Coordinates of C-alpha atoms in Angstrom, one line a residue:
X1 CA 376.6 104.8 175.8
X2 CA 379.0 104.1 173.0
X3 CA 381.1 106.4 170.9
X4 CA 379.4 106.5 167.5
X5 CA 381.4 109.3 165.8
X6 CA 384.5 111.5 166.5
X7 CA 384.0 114.9 164.8
X8 CA 386.5 117.6 164.0
X9 CA 384.4 120.2 165.7
X10 CA 381.1 120.7 167.6
X11 CA 379.2 121.9 164.4
X12 CA 380.0 118.6 162.6
X13 CA 379.0 116.6 165.7
X14 CA 375.7 118.4 165.9
X15 CA 375.0 117.6 162.2
X16 CA 375.6 113.9 162.8
X17 CA 373.5 114.1 166.0
X18 CA 370.7 115.7 164.1
X19 CA 370.9 113.1 161.3
X20 CA 370.7 110.3 163.9
X21 CA 367.8 111.9 165.7
X22 CA 366.0 112.4 162.4
X23 CA 366.2 108.6 162.0
X24 CA 364.7 108.0 165.5
X25 CA 367.9 107.5 167.5
X26 CA 368.7 109.4 170.6
X27 CA 372.2 110.9 170.5
X28 CA 374.3 113.0 172.7
X29 CA 377.2 115.4 171.8
X30 CA 380.1 115.7 174.2
X31 CA 383.1 118.0 174.2
X32 CA 381.4 121.4 174.2
X33 CA 383.6 122.9 176.9
X34 CA 386.8 121.3 175.6
X35 CA 386.6 123.1 172.2
X36 CA 387.5 126.4 173.8
X37 CA 390.7 125.1 175.4
X38 CA 393.6 127.0 173.9
X39 CA 397.3 126.8 174.8
X40 CA 398.4 123.4 175.6
X41 CA 395.2 121.7 174.5
X42 CA 394.4 121.1 170.8
X43 CA 391.3 123.0 169.8
X44 CA 390.0 120.3 167.4
X45 CA 389.0 116.7 167.8
X46 CA 387.2 116.8 171.1
X47 CA 383.7 116.6 169.7
X48 CA 382.1 113.2 170.0
X49 CA 378.7 111.8 169.3
X50 CA 377.5 109.2 171.8
X51 CA 374.7 106.7 171.2
X52 CA 372.9 104.1 173.4
X53 CA 374.4 100.7 173.3
X54 CA 371.3 99.1 171.7
X55 CA 371.3 101.7 168.9
X56 CA 375.0 101.4 168.0
X57 CA 374.6 99.1 165.0
X58 CA 371.9 101.3 163.4
X59 CA 373.8 104.5 164.1
X60 CA 377.0 102.9 162.6
X61 CA 375.1 102.2 159.4
X62 CA 373.6 105.7 159.2
X63 CA 377.0 107.3 159.9
X64 CA 378.6 105.2 157.2
X65 CA 376.0 106.5 154.7
X66 CA 376.6 110.1 155.9
X67 CA 380.4 109.7 155.4
X68 CA 379.8 108.4 151.9
X69 CA 377.5 111.3 151.0
X70 CA 379.8 114.0 152.3
X71 CA 382.9 112.4 150.9
X72 CA 384.4 112.3 154.4
X73 CA 386.8 109.5 154.8
X74 CA 385.5 106.9 157.3
X75 CA 389.0 105.9 158.4
X76 CA 391.7 108.5 157.8
X77 CA 395.3 107.5 157.5
X78 CA 397.6 109.2 160.1
X79 CA 398.9 111.6 157.4
X80 CA 395.4 112.6 156.4
X81 CA 394.4 113.1 160.0
X82 CA 397.5 115.2 160.6
X83 CA 396.8 117.3 157.5
X84 CA 393.2 117.9 158.4
X85 CA 394.1 118.8 162.0
X86 CA 396.8 121.2 160.8
X87 CA 394.4 122.9 158.4
X88 CA 391.7 123.2 161.1
X89 CA 394.1 124.8 163.5
X90 CA 395.3 127.2 160.8
X91 CA 391.7 128.3 160.2
X92 CA 391.1 128.8 163.9
X93 CA 394.3 130.9 164.2
X94 CA 393.4 133.0 161.2
X95 CA 389.8 133.6 162.5
X96 CA 391.1 134.5 166.0
X97 CA 393.7 136.9 164.5
X98 CA 391.0 138.6 162.3
X99 CA 388.7 138.9 165.3
X100 CA 391.5 140.4 167.4
X101 CA 392.3 143.0 164.8
X102 CA 388.6 143.8 164.5
X103 CA 388.2 144.3 168.2
X104 CA 391.3 146.4 168.4
X105 CA 389.9 148.6 165.6
X106 CA 386.6 148.9 167.4
X107 CA 388.4 149.9 170.6
X108 CA 390.4 152.6 168.8
X109 CA 387.1 154.1 167.4
X110 CA 385.5 154.3 170.9

């Protein structure tokens, strides 16, 4: 199997996988269990879409079309990648904080 797409998160990887499968290609998403790593591991960028070697060229064409339709850059500059990763991490931190506050509120009500 070859790496067909590096996604920012599992949801995006599943979207690409679904698009490939809708076009008759068998795809596999890896990185499910790495997404939850917190602390020393970055929480984004572990999701990957893998495709059979013989389907790689067709998958590459479909992914290129997908990136054009979504406006996602096919090749990010290092600065763009750093900005996207920082923004993604900030969203994760904010959501985790909101969830923590909500759970603390629930615990105080019980």
